[in-house]
Coordinates of C-alpha atoms and ligand atoms in Angstrom, one line a residue:
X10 CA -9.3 16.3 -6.3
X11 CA -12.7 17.2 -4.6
X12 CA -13.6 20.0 -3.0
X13 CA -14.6 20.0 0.7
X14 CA -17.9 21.1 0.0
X15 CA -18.6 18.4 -2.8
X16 CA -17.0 15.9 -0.2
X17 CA -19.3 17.3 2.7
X18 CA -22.6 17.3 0.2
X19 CA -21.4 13.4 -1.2
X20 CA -21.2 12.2 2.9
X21 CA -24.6 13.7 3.5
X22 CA -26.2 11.6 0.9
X23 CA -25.0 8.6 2.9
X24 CA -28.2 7.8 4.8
X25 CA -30.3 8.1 2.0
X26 CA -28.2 5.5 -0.2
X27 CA -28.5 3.5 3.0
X28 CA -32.0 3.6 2.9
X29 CA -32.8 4.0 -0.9
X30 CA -29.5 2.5 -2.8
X31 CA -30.9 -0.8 -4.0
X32 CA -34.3 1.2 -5.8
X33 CA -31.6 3.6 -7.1
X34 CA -29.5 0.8 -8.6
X35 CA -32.3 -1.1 -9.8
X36 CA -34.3 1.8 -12.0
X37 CA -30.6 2.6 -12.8
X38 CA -30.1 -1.2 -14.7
X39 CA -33.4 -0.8 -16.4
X40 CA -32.7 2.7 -17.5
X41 CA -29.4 2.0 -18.9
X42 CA -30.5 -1.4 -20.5
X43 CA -33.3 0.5 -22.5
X44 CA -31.1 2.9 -23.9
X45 CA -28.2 0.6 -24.1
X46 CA -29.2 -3.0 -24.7
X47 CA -25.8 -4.0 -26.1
X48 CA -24.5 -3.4 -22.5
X49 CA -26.5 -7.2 -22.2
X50 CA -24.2 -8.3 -23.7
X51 CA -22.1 -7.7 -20.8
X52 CA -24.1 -8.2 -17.4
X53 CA -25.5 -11.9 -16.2
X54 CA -28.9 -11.4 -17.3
X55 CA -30.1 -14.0 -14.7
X56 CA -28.2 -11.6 -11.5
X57 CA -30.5 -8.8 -12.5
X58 CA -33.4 -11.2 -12.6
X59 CA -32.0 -12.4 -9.1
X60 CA -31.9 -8.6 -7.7
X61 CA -28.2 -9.6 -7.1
X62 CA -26.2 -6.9 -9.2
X63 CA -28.7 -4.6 -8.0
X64 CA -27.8 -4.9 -4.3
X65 CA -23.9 -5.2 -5.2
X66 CA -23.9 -1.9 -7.7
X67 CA -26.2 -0.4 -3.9
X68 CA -23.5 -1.6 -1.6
X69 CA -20.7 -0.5 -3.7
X70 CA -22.3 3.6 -4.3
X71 CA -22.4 3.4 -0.1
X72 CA -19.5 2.6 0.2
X73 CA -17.4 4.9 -2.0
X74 CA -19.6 7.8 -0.6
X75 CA -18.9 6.8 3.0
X76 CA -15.3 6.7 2.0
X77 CA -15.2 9.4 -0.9
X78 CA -12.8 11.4 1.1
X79 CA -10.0 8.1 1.3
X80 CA -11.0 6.6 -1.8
X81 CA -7.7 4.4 -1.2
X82 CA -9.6 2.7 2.2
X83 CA -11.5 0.7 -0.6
X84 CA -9.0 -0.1 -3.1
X85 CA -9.1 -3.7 -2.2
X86 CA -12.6 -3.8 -3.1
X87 CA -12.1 -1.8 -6.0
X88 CA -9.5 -4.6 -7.7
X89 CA -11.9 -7.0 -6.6
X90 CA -14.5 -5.6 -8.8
X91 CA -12.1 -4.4 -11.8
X92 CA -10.8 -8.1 -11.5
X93 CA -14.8 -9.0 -12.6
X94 CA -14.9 -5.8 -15.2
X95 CA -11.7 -6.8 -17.0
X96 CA -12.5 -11.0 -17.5
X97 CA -16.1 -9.6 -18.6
X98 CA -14.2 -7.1 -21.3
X99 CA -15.9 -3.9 -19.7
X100 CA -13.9 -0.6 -21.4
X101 CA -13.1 2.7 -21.1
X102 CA -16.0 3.6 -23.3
X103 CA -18.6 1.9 -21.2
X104 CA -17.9 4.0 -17.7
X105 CA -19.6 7.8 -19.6
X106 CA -22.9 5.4 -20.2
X107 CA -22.9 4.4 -16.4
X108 CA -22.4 7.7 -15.3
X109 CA -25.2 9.3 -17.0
X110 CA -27.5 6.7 -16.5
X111 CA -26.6 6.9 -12.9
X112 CA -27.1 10.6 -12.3
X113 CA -30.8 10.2 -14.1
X114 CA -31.4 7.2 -11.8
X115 CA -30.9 9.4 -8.8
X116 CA -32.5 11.9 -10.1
X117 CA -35.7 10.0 -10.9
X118 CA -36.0 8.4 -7.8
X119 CA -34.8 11.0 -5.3
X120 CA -37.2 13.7 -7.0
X121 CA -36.7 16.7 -5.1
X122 CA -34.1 15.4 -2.7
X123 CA -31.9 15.3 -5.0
X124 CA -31.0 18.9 -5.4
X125 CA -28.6 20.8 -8.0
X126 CA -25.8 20.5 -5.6
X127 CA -26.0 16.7 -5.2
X128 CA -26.4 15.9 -8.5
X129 CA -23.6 18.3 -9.1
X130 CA -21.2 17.0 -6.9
X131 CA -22.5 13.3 -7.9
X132 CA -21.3 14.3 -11.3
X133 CA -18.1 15.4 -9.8
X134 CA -17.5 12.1 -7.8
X135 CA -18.6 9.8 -10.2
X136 CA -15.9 10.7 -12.7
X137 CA -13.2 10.4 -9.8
X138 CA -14.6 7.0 -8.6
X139 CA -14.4 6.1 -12.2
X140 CA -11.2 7.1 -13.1
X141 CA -9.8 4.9 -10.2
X142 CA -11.7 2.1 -11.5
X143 CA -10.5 2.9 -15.5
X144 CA -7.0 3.0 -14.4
X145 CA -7.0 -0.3 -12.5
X146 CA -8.7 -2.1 -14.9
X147 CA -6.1 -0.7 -17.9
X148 CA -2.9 -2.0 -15.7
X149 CA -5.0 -5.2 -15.4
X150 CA -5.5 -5.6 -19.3
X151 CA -2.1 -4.2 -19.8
X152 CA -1.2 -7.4 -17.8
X153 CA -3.1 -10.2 -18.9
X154 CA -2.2 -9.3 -22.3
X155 CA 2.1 -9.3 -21.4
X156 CA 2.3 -12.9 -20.0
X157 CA 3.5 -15.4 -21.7
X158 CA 0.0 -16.8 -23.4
X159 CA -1.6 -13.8 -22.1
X160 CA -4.4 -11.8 -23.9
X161 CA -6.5 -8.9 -23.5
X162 CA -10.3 -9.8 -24.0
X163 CA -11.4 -13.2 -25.5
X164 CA -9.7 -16.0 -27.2
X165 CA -10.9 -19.2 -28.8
X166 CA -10.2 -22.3 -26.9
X167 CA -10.7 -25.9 -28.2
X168 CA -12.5 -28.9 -26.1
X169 CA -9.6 -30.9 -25.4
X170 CA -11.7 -33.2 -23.0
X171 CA -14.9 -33.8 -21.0
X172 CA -15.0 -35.2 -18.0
X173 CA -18.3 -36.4 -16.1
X174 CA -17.3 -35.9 -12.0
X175 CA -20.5 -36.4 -10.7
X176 CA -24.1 -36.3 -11.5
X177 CA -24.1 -33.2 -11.8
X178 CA -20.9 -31.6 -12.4
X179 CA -18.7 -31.6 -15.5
X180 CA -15.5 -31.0 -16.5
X181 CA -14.0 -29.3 -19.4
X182 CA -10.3 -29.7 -20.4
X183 CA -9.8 -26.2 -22.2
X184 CA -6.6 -25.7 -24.7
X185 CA -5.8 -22.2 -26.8
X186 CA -6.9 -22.5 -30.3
X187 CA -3.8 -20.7 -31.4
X188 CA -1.2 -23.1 -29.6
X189 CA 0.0 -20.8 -27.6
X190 CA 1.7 -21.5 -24.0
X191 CA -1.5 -21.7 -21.3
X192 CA -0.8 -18.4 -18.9
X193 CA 0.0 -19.3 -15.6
X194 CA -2.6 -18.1 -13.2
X195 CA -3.3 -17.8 -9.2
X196 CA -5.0 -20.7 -7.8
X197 CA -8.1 -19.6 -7.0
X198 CA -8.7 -17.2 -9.9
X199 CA -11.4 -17.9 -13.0
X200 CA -11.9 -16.8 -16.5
X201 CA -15.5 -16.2 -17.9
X202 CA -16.5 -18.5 -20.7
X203 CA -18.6 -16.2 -23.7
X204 CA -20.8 -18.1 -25.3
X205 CA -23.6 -17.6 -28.2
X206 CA -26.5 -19.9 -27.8
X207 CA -29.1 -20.1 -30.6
X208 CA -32.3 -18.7 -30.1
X209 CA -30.7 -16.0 -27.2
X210 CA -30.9 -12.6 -28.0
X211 CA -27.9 -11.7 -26.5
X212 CA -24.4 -13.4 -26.1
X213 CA -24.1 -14.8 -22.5
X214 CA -20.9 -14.5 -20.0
X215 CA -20.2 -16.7 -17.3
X216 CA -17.1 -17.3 -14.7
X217 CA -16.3 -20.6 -14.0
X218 CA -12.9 -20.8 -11.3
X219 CA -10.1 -22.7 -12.6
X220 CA -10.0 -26.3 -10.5
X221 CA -6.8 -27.4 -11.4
X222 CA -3.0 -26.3 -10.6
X223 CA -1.7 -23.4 -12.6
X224 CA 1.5 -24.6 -15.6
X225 CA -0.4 -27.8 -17.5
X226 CA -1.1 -27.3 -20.9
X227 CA -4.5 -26.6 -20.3
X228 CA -6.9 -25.2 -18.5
X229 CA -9.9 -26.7 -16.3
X230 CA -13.4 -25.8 -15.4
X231 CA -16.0 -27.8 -13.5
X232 CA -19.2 -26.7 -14.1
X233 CA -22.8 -27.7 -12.1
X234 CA -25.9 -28.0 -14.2
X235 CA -28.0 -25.8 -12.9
X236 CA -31.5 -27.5 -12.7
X237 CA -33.8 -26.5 -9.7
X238 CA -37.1 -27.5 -10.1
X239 CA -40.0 -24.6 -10.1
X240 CA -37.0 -22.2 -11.4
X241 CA -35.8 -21.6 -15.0
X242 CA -32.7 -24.3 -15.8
X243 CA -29.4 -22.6 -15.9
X244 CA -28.6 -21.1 -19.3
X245 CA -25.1 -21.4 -19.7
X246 CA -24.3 -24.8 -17.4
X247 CA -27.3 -26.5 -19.3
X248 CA -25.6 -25.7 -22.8
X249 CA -22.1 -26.5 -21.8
X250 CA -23.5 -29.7 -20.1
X251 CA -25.8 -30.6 -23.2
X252 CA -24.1 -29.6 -26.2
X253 CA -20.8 -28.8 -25.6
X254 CA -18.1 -31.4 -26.9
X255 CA -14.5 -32.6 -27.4
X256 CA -13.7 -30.7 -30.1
X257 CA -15.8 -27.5 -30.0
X258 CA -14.6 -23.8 -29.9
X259 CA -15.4 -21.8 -26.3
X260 CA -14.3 -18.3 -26.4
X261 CA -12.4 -17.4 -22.8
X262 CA -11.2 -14.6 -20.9
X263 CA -7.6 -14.4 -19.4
X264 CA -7.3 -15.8 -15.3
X265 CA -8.6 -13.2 -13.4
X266 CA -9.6 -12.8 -9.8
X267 CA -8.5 -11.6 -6.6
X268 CA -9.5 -15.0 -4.6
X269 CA -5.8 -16.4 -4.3
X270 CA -3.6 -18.4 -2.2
X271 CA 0.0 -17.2 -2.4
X272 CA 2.0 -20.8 -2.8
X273 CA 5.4 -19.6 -1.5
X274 CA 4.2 -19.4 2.2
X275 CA 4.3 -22.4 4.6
X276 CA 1.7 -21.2 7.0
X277 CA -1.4 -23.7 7.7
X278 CA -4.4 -23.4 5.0
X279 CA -7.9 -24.4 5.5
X280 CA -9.6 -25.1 2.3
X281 CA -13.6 -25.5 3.1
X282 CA -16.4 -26.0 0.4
X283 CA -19.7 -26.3 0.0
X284 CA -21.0 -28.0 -3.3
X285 CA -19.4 -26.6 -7.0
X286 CA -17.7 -24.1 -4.4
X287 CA -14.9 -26.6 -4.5
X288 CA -13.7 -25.9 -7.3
X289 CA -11.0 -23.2 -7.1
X290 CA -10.5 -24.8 -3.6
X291 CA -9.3 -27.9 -5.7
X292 CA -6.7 -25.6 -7.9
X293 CA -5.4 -24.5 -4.1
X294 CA -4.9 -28.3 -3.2
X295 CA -3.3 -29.6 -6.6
X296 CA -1.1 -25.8 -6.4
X297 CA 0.1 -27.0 -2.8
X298 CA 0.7 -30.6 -3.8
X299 CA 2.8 -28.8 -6.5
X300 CA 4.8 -26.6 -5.0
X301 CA 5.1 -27.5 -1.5
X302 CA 3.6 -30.8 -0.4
X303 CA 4.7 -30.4 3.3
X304 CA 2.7 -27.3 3.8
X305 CA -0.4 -28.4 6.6
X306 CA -3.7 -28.1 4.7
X307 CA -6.4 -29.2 5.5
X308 CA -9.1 -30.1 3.3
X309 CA -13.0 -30.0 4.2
X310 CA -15.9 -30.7 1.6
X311 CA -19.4 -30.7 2.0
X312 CA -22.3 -31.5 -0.1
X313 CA -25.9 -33.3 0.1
X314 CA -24.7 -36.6 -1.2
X315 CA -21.8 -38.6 -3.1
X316 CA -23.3 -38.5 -6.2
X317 CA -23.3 -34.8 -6.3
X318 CA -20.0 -34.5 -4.8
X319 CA -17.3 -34.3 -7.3
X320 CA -13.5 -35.6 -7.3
X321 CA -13.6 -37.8 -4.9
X322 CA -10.9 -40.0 -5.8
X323 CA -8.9 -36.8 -6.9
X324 CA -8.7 -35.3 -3.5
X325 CA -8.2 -38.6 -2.0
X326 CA -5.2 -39.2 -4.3
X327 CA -3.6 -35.9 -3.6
X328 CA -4.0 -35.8 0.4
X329 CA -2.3 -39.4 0.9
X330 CA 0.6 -37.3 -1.1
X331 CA 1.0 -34.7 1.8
X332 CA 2.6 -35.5 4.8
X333 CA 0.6 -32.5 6.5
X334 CA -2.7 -33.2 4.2
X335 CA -5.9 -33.8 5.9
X336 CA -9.5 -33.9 4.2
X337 CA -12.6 -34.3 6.1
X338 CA -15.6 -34.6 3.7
X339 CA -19.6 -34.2 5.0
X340 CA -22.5 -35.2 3.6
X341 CA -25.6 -33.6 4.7
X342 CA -28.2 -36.8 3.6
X343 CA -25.7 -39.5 2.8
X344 CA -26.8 -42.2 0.0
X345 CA -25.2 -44.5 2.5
X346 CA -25.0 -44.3 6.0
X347 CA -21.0 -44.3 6.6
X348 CA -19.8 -42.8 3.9
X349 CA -18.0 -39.5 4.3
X350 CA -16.4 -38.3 7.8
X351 CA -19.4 -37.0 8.9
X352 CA -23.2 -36.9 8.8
X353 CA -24.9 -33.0 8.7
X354 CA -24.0 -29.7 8.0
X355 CA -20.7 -28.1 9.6
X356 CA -21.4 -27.1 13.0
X357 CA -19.1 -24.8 14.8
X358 CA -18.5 -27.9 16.7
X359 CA -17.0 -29.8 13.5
X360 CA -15.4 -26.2 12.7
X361 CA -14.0 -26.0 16.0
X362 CA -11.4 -29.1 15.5
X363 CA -9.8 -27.4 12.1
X364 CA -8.8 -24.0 14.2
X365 CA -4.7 -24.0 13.8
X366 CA -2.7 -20.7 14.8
X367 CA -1.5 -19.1 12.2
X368 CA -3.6 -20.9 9.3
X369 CA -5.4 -18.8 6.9
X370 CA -9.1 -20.0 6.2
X371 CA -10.4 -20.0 2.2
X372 CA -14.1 -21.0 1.6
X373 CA -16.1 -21.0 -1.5
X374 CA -20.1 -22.3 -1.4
X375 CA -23.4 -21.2 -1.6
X376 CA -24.1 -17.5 0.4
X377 CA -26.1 -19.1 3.6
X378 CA -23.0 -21.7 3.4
X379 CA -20.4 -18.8 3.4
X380 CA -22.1 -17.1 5.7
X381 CA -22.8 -19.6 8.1
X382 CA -19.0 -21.0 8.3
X383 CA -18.0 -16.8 8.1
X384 CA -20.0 -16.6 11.1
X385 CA -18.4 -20.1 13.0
X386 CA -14.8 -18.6 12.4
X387 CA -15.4 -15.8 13.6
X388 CA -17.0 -17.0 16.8
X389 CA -14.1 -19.4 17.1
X390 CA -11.9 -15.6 17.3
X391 CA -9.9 -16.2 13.8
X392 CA -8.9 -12.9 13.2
X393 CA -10.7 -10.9 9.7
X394 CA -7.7 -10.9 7.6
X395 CA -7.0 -14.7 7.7
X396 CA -10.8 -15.1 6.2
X397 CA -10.9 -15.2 2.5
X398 CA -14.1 -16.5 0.2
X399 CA -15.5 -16.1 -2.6
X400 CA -19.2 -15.8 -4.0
X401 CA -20.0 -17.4 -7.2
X402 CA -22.1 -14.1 -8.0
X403 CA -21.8 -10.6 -7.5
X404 CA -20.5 -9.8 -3.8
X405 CA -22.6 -10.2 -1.3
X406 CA -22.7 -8.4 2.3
X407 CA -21.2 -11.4 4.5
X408 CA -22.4 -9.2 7.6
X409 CA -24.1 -5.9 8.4
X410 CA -20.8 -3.3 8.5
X411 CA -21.0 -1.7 5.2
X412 CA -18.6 -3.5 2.9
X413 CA -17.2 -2.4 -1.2
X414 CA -19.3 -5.2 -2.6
Ligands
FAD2 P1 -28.3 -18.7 -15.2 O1 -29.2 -18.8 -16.4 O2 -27.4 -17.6 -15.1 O3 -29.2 -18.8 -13.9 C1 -28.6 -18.9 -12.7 C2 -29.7 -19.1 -11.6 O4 -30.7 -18.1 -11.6 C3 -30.5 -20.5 -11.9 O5 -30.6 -21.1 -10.7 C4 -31.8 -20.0 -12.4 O6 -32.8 -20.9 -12.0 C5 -31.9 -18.6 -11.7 N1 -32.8 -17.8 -12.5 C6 -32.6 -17.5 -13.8 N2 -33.6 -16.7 -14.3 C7 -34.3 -16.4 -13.2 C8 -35.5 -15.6 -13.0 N3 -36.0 -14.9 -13.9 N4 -36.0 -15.5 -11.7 C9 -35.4 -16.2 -10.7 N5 -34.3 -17.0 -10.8 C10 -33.8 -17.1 -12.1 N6 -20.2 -22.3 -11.4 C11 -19.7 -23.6 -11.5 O7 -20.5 -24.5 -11.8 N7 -18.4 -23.9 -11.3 C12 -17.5 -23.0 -11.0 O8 -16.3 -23.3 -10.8 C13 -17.9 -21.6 -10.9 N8 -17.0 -20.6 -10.6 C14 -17.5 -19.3 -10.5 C15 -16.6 -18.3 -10.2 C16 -17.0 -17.0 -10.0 C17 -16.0 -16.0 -9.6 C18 -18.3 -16.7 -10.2 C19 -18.8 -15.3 -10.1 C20 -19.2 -17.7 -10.6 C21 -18.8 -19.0 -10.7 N9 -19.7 -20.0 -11.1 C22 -19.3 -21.3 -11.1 C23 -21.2 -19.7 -11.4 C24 -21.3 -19.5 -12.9 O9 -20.7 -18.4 -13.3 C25 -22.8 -19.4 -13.3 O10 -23.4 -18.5 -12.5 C26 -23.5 -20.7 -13.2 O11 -22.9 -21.7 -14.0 C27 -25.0 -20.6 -13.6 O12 -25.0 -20.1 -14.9 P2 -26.2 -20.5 -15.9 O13 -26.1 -19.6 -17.1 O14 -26.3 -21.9 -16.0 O15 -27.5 -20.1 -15.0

């Protein structure tokens, strides 16, 4: 338990992370990469290039300080996190090097403002904000590890198949190395792929949502290539992509992820997607053709053009199966004039014909996608709670109230 005072003197640094957080969090990555390079091992490599992690680990500190006195207000965010910490294989041990690391980065940039007493009762705070975070992540581990299949860091995998779905995204039929039963998982959730590329100093991680209905023999990923030009090509999605076969040993972390649809309810579901965001959108719609095909769903789908799009024929095979089962696909500059349901980005207009009472609303796409469609429902009055995405990155503020990112 905290004192008042350490309380009081953690809430008045709240501005100044406000204002300062992100320079904070980014001298504290460097610091703790130069004395700790293994930790690269660990953390996306191409976030911290991106500024990403930076502004997450900034948003996150605000947050627990602004609630340090009701840590529980931010639980929710907290499993969200620990869900990323335990498929990455962060420990126990790892949480000391933070704090310290941490304390110097506040320290250094602060100078004077950071007094004794804050860094004092930073100390203080720290090891109770980590503590919560240690103990969720254990119960998470212990769990993974208990279900039938289940594990507690990596396990080899075997290439079972590879599957081209468009021109640009890939799938990957995934089957345990050890024959051991395939965990069921939530649809919705991912596992990170860790992977050793020649020639990389460090051994890379990367989360890839599950696109296919939980209790097959195996599991699925769909992966993009990422290949922008005037930026660096996509590490990890370039290798899979490239050299990656039938055959060939990935090393994967048990289903994690707090991104879920619960299949035993019978309310309406909106799935909408933007791009490779489809993908754990596409576990939802197999999980509901599974389990309940009378549920209402309906199923919306954009991308630039139909021969980026993936699974087509997949998503049209499973809606003619529901009774209730409606997809609507967009494509912003069509190949062909006709194809698709419509021509453009989703407008609040297009939105506006989707809104059901009582229908809960899960999107997964690029951030000014998310953001934009956030935005649409929220105008359209769906309440908060019936909103669910998630980013293919670290968190991101979806809007200006400070969030846990
Ligand atoms: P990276 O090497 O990580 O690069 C990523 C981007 O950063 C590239 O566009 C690159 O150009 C840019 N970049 C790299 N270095 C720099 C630099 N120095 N300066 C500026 N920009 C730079 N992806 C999928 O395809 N399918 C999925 O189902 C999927 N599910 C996900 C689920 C979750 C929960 C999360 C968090 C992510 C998911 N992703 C998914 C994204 C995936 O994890 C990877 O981020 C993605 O494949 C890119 O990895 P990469 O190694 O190829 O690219």
């Amino acid at each position: 338990m905290l004192s008042k005072e350490t309380i009081g003197v953690i809430k008045s640094t709240v501005p100044i992370l406000a204002e300062r957080g992100t320079e904070i969090t980014s001298h504290f990555y460097k610091r703790m990469f130069h004395h700790h390079p293994e930790l690269l091992n660990i953390f996306n490599h191409a976030n911290q290039q991106r500024g990403r992690q930076q502004t997450a680990l900034a948003n996150a500190l605000l947050a627990a300080a602004s609630h340090i006195d009701q840590l529980e207000n931010i639980l929710p965010a907290v499993k969200q996190i620990a869900h990323k910490h335990r498929s990455l294989g962060v420990k126990k041990e790892h949480y000391p090097i933070v704090g310290e690391n941490l304390l110097a980065a506040i320290k250094e940039v602060l100078g004077d403002a950071a007094t004794e007493e804050v860094i004092s009762a930073w100390k203080e705070a720290y090891q109770v904000i980590a503590d919560v975070f240690i103990n969720v992540e254990q119960e998470m581990y212990d769990e993974a590890e208990k279900m039938e299949g289940g594990w507690r860091f990596f396990k080899p995998f075997i290439v079972a198949e590879k599957v081209k779905e468009s021109d640009v995204i890939t799938s990957f039929y995934l089957k345990p190395k050890d024959g051991a039963p395939v965990p069921y998982f939530m649809p919705g959730q991912y596992i990170t792929v860790k992977i050793t590329i020649d020639g990389e100093k460090y051994v890379l991680n990367r989360q890839y949502s599950l696109s296919d209905a939980p209790g097959k023999d195996y599991f699925r990923i769909s992966v993009k290539r990422e290949a922008e030009p005037n930026q660096p090509s996509g590490k990890v999605s370039n290798y899979l992509h490239d050299h990656i076969q039938v055959g060939d040993e990935l090393e994967l972390s048990a289903p994690a992820g707090d991104f879920v649809l619960d299949v035993h309810q019978l309310t309406p579901v909106v799935l909408i997607g933007g791009g490779v965001g489809v993908t754990p959108l596409m576990s939802m719609l197999h999980s509901i053709a599974k389990e309940n095909p009378a549920r209402p769903v309906t199923f919306i789908h954009a991308a630039k053009n139909e021969a980026v799009r993936a699974f087509d024929k997949e998503v049209k095979d499973v809606v003619t199966l529901l009774p209730n089962g409606t997809s609507f696909i967009c494509y912003d500059q069509p190949i062909q004039n006709g194809n698709g349901d419509h021509k453009g980005k989703i407008t609040k207009d297009v939105l506006e014909k989707f809104i059901q009472p009582a229908a809960d609303y899960y999107i997964c796409g690029p951030v000014p996608f998310m953001k934009a469609i956030v935005s649409y429902l929220e105008e359209l009055k769906v309440a908060d709670e019936k909103i669910h995405y998630e980013f293919f990155g670290p968190s991101m503020l979806m809007k200006q109230a400070p969030l846990f990112a």
